[in-house]
Amino acid sequence: MEIDTGSALSCISKTTYEDTFNHLPLLPCDLALNFYDGTKIKPLGYCEVNVTYGRSSKVLDLYVINNGTTTLLGRQWLSELDISVPKFNVNRLNESAMNVSYAVNELFSSYAELFDGGLGRFTGGRARLAVRADAAPVFCRARPLP
């Protein structure tokens, strides 16, 4: 299993379920999961598995995904089994990051009028927006952040 703190649940592929856990009943679930890229998928179901970690033993839900590849250990299991994940410092400053920062600052100073915080005005020509006569406005809510 691969620890994934971005995953709320622990998941396995259908193939792993059939090879390892097929003796456990696959229970229905009403969840829809979101991948990191926004893709939604409905699990095939879940099975209840006996999990032992250290001196702790629990029955936990393991979700089965049709096209899953990597077996993921999600936050629910990490919490239930009291597994602590070390924090890694991934915000390292290197020379290339400093060069990018310098380049961005150069752009800001070269084109200061674009970044002054006020509204601008398009003066580069005419714009035309064609809308069908029977078009209805559509409201799309903002995508929630994790």
PDB file of C-alpha atoms in Angstrom, residues 33-41:
ATOM      1  CA  LEU A  33     -14.821  10.067  -5.425  1.00  0.00           C
ATOM      2  CA  ASN A  34     -12.889  12.945  -6.988  1.00  0.00           C
ATOM      3  CA  PHE A  35      -9.408  12.390  -8.359  1.00  0.00           C
ATOM      4  CA  TYR A  36      -6.777  15.105  -8.038  1.00  0.00           C
ATOM      5  CA  ASP A  37      -7.485  16.174 -11.637  1.00  0.00           C
ATOM      6  CA  GLY A  38     -11.227  16.634 -11.005  1.00  0.00           C
ATOM      7  CA  THR A  39     -12.312  13.331 -12.583  1.00  0.00           C
ATOM      8  CA  LYS A  40     -15.181  11.680 -10.702  1.00  0.00           C
ATOM      9  CA  ILE A  41     -15.542   7.940 -10.202  1.00  0.00           C
TER      10      ILE A  41
END
